[in-house]
Every structure is written in structure tokens, then in C-alpha cells.
Amino acid sequence: EPEVTQTPSHQVTQMGQEVILRCVPISNHLYFYWYRQILGQKVEFLVSFYNNEISEKSEIFDDQFSVERPDGSNFTLKIRSTKLEDSAMYFCASSGGTRESTQYFGPGTRLTVL
Amino acid sequence: KQEVTQIPAALSVPEGENLVLNCSFTDSAIYNLQWFRQDPGKGLTSLLLIQSSQREQTSGRLNASLDKSSGRSTLYIAASQPGDSATYLCAPYGNNRLAFGKGNQVVVIP
């Protein structure tokens, strides 16, 4: 069964460093998302992406964050200058057909900022 | 902003009992609602999607109901098993995003 994959599973970085989290959505899906979950808290929406542009972003998704679909299969989230409070599990999700289709989540990347 | 509340936050039941997990949300302008399962330290597994025009959706031992106008959804799990132990998340979809509750943490005791 097709699934969303994410790499790396765990990333440790120093405060102020740039990180890129990678996702491979399900191959025929058209809508892509990033969410994050700080330990012990709710899953929070970051950004949605369709047709090579951002369709919606939350207040969390500030100028330090960017997304890209560089090659038609990967979907990346970049954090330019990480802060301690960026430590969280980051989930990529994709859905096919329409925006309202089922979203399928990847296993997540645990980001630890020291 | 959509606010999602799930009650109870945690529950323990003996194996074989039926589970009833409640979710309420503040903004009824939603397209659908998904229920997910999350195991500790893991990703989210989609269980059911119920469209805003539907009242119920069933998958195996799982049944989800939706009352969009009152902002409520309920997930029923029949004949619970120890493997059902997990956190269950309710997520209405609107404004191009899923909004999540904190979840119902379920322990099924053998």
C-alpha cells in the first residue's frame, strides 16, 4: 500500500542552524501539508501546498520557514535559523484528488534543537 | 479559529467493552472530519473520514458519527482489544487544514 515517507527520522541541530526536512508524498497525490507536534501538545497545522504554491499557512509559518517541491516527488520543509522552540515532531501529509480527500501522514521527523 | 475538544482525555477499559470517544468543535463550516490513531512516538494513522453531508461512517469495528450543526462527532469502537490501546485524534477539515484535538488516550486492559 502506498505510504508517505519522511527523512530523517531524527535530526539534532544547534540553535541558529538551517535544517531541511524531507518528505516523499504518495505518488499520485496533489495536495501536500506540513504539521508539527510539540511534545505533549496538539498536532498543529503549518502549511498546505498545491500546484507548486502555498495555498494556506498558519501564524506559526513565519519567514523562517519555507517549503518546496523541487523535483516532482520530494516535498521539503526548510527552517532557516532554528530556535529551541522549533523542537517538535514534524509530520508531512498528502491527499489526492481534492483538498477534501483523506490526508495520509508520514511517520514524522523528530527535530531536536540544542 | 477552529477549537477541538476531546472528552474524556484518558480512559481505561477491560477488553471486550465498547469504547465511546467524543469530539466537539467550534466552527461548523467544515468539509469533513477525520479520526486518526496515534501510537506513542509514532505518526498518525487515518481510521475514518466522514463527509460533512454524512451522518455516519463505518469501518470494521469502528463507527463514526457526525452532527455538523452542533459541532460534534463520536467514535465508537466495538468489542475493544488490547491492540486498540492508543491515542485517538479527531480532526475537522476546513480552511485548507485539519485542526486537531488533544486526543482520547485509551488503554484496553487484557
GROMACS .gro file of N, CA and C in nm, chain A residues 1-60:
model
  180
    1GLU      N    1   0.085  -0.119   0.000
    1GLU     CA    2   0.000   0.000   0.000
    1GLU      C    3   0.089   0.124   0.000
    2PRO      N    4   0.059   0.222  -0.086
    2PRO     CA    5   0.142   0.343  -0.091
    2PRO      C    6   0.142   0.415   0.044
    3GLU      N    7   0.254   0.477   0.076
    3GLU     CA    8   0.262   0.549   0.201
    3GLU      C    9   0.350   0.672   0.185
    4VAL      N   10   0.333   0.764   0.278
    4VAL     CA   11   0.416   0.884   0.284
    4VAL      C   12   0.542   0.849   0.363
    5THR      N   13   0.657   0.886   0.308
    5THR     CA   14   0.782   0.861   0.380
    5THR      C   15   0.850   0.994   0.414
    6GLN      N   16   0.926   0.992   0.524
    6GLN     CA   17   0.995   1.112   0.569
    6GLN      C   18   1.137   1.078   0.612
    7THR      N   19   1.229   1.167   0.580
    7THR     CA   20   1.367   1.152   0.624
    7THR      C   21   1.421   1.287   0.670
    8PRO      N   22   1.512   1.288   0.769
    8PRO     CA   23   1.548   1.174   0.853
    8PRO      C   24   1.440   1.146   0.957
    9SER      N   25   1.453   1.038   1.028
    9SER     CA   26   1.357   1.010   1.135
    9SER      C   27   1.386   1.098   1.256
   10HIS      N   28   1.513   1.132   1.275
   10HIS     CA   29   1.552   1.218   1.387
   10HIS      C   30   1.665   1.309   1.342
   11GLN      N   31   1.649   1.437   1.371
   11GLN     CA   32   1.751   1.536   1.336
   11GLN      C   33   1.783   1.618   1.461
   12VAL      N   34   1.913   1.624   1.490
   12VAL     CA   35   1.959   1.707   1.601
   12VAL      C   36   2.040   1.821   1.542
   13THR      N   37   2.012   1.943   1.585
   13THR     CA   38   2.082   2.058   1.529
   13THR      C   39   2.109   2.161   1.638
   14GLN      N   40   2.201   2.249   1.610
   14GLN     CA   41   2.230   2.358   1.702
   14GLN      C   42   2.141   2.478   1.669
   15MET      N   43   2.104   2.552   1.772
   15MET     CA   44   2.024   2.673   1.753
   15MET      C   45   2.091   2.765   1.652
   16GLY      N   46   2.011   2.818   1.560
   16GLY     CA   47   2.063   2.907   1.458
   16GLY      C   48   2.101   2.839   1.328
   17GLN      N   49   2.107   2.707   1.330
   17GLN     CA   50   2.140   2.634   1.208
   17GLN      C   51   2.016   2.614   1.121
   18GLU      N   52   2.042   2.591   0.993
   18GLU     CA   53   1.934   2.561   0.898
   18GLU      C   54   1.911   2.411   0.893
   19VAL      N   55   1.785   2.371   0.883
   19VAL     CA   56   1.754   2.230   0.864
   19VAL      C   57   1.655   2.215   0.749
   20ILE      N   58   1.666   2.103   0.681
   20ILE     CA   59   1.572   2.068   0.575
   20ILE      C   60   1.514   1.931   0.607
   21LEU      N   61   1.383   1.927   0.618
   21LEU     CA   62   1.313   1.801   0.642
   21LEU      C   63   1.251   1.757   0.510
   22ARG      N   64   1.266   1.627   0.483
   22ARG     CA   65   1.224   1.578   0.352
   22ARG      C   66   1.107   1.481   0.363
   23CYS      N   67   1.025   1.485   0.261
   23CYS     CA   68   0.905   1.402   0.255
   23CYS      C   69   0.887   1.354   0.111
   24VAL      N   70   0.844   1.230   0.097
   24VAL     CA   71   0.800   1.181  -0.033
   24VAL      C   72   0.653   1.146  -0.019
   25PRO      N   73   0.565   1.230  -0.074
   25PRO     CA   74   0.421   1.204  -0.064
   25PRO      C   75   0.382   1.083  -0.150
   26ILE      N   76   0.261   1.038  -0.135
   26ILE     CA   77   0.207   0.931  -0.219
   26ILE      C   78   0.202   0.981  -0.363
   27SER      N   79   0.241   0.896  -0.457
   27SER     CA   80   0.283   0.942  -0.589
   27SER      C   81   0.176   1.016  -0.669
   28ASN      N   82   0.050   0.981  -0.662
   28ASN     CA   83  -0.049   1.050  -0.743
   28ASN      C   84  -0.126   1.157  -0.666
   29HIS      N   85  -0.076   1.192  -0.549
   29HIS     CA   86  -0.144   1.293  -0.468
   29HIS      C   87  -0.107   1.433  -0.515
   30LEU      N   88  -0.199   1.526  -0.491
   30LEU     CA   89  -0.183   1.661  -0.542
   30LEU      C   90  -0.168   1.766  -0.432
   31TYR      N   91  -0.211   1.731  -0.311
   31TYR     CA   92  -0.213   1.828  -0.201
   31TYR      C   93  -0.117   1.782  -0.093
   32PHE      N   94  -0.038   1.877  -0.044
   32PHE     CA   95   0.069   1.842   0.049
   32PHE      C   96   0.064   1.935   0.169
   33TYR      N   97   0.101   1.881   0.283
   33TYR     CA   98   0.088   1.954   0.409
   33TYR      C   99   0.207   1.926   0.500
   34TRP      N  100   0.236   2.024   0.584
   34TRP     CA  101   0.325   2.003   0.698
   34TRP      C  102   0.249   2.040   0.825
   35TYR      N  103   0.264   1.955   0.924
   35TYR     CA  104   0.211   1.977   1.058
   35TYR      C  105   0.325   1.954   1.157
   36ARG      N  106   0.307   2.004   1.277
   36ARG     CA  107   0.406   1.972   1.380
   36ARG      C  108   0.336   1.943   1.512
   37GLN      N  109   0.406   1.869   1.596
   37GLN     CA  110   0.352   1.836   1.728
   37GLN      C  111   0.463   1.851   1.830
   38ILE      N  112   0.453   1.954   1.911
   38ILE     CA  113   0.545   1.970   2.023
   38ILE      C  114   0.508   1.866   2.127
   39LEU      N  115   0.609   1.812   2.194
   39LEU     CA  116   0.588   1.701   2.287
   39LEU      C  117   0.476   1.732   2.386
   40GLY      N  118   0.378   1.642   2.390
   40GLY     CA  119   0.269   1.656   2.485
   40GLY      C  120   0.159   1.752   2.443
   41GLN      N  121   0.171   1.809   2.322
   41GLN     CA  122   0.072   1.907   2.277
   41GLN      C  123  -0.003   1.857   2.153
   42LYS      N  124  -0.097   1.940   2.108
   42LYS     CA  125  -0.177   1.905   1.991
   42LYS      C  126  -0.093   1.908   1.864
   43VAL      N  127  -0.138   1.835   1.763
   43VAL     CA  128  -0.083   1.849   1.629
   43VAL      C  129  -0.130   1.984   1.574
   44GLU      N  130  -0.035   2.060   1.517
   44GLU     CA  131  -0.067   2.195   1.467
   44GLU      C  132  -0.036   2.203   1.318
   45PHE      N  133  -0.125   2.268   1.245
   45PHE     CA  134  -0.106   2.290   1.102
   45PHE      C  135   0.001   2.395   1.079
   46LEU      N  136   0.088   2.370   0.982
   46LEU     CA  137   0.187   2.471   0.941
   46LEU      C  138   0.152   2.530   0.805
   47VAL      N  139   0.139   2.443   0.703
   47VAL     CA  140   0.126   2.494   0.567
   47VAL      C  141   0.062   2.389   0.478
   48SER      N  142  -0.013   2.436   0.378
   48SER     CA  143  -0.062   2.348   0.273
   48SER      C  144  -0.009   2.398   0.139
   49PHE      N  145   0.005   2.305   0.045
   49PHE     CA  146   0.077   2.332  -0.081
   49PHE      C  147   0.006   2.261  -0.192
   50TYR      N  148  -0.024   2.334  -0.298
   50TYR     CA  149  -0.092   2.275  -0.413
   50TYR      C  150  -0.048   2.348  -0.539
   51ASN      N  151  -0.027   2.273  -0.646
   51ASN     CA  152   0.006   2.332  -0.775
   51ASN      C  153   0.128   2.424  -0.764
   52ASN      N  154   0.225   2.375  -0.690
   52ASN     CA  155   0.355   2.443  -0.674
   52ASN      C  156   0.349   2.578  -0.603
   53GLU      N  157   0.245   2.595  -0.522
   53GLU     CA  158   0.245   2.716  -0.441
   53GLU      C  159   0.173   2.691  -0.309
   54ILE      N  160   0.203   2.776  -0.214
   54ILE     CA  161   0.138   2.766  -0.083
   54ILE      C  162  -0.007   2.809  -0.097
   55SER      N  163  -0.099   2.724  -0.046
   55SER     CA  164  -0.240   2.761  -0.052
   55SER      C  165  -0.291   2.814   0.082
   56GLU      N  166  -0.225   2.776   0.190
   56GLU     CA  167  -0.264   2.825   0.322
   56GLU      C  168  -0.146   2.810   0.416
   57LYS      N  169  -0.131   2.902   0.508
   57LYS     CA  170  -0.027   2.886   0.610
   57LYS      C  171  -0.079   2.939   0.742
   58SER      N  172  -0.026   2.884   0.849
   58SER     CA  173  -0.067   2.928   0.982
   58SER      C  174   0.026   3.040   1.030
   59GLU      N  175  -0.010   3.094   1.146
   59GLU     CA  176   0.071   3.201   1.203
   59GLU      C  177   0.207   3.151   1.250
   60ILE      N  178   0.219   3.020   1.267
   60ILE     CA  179   0.347   2.960   1.305
   60ILE      C  180   0.446   2.970   1.189
   0.00000   0.00000   0.00000
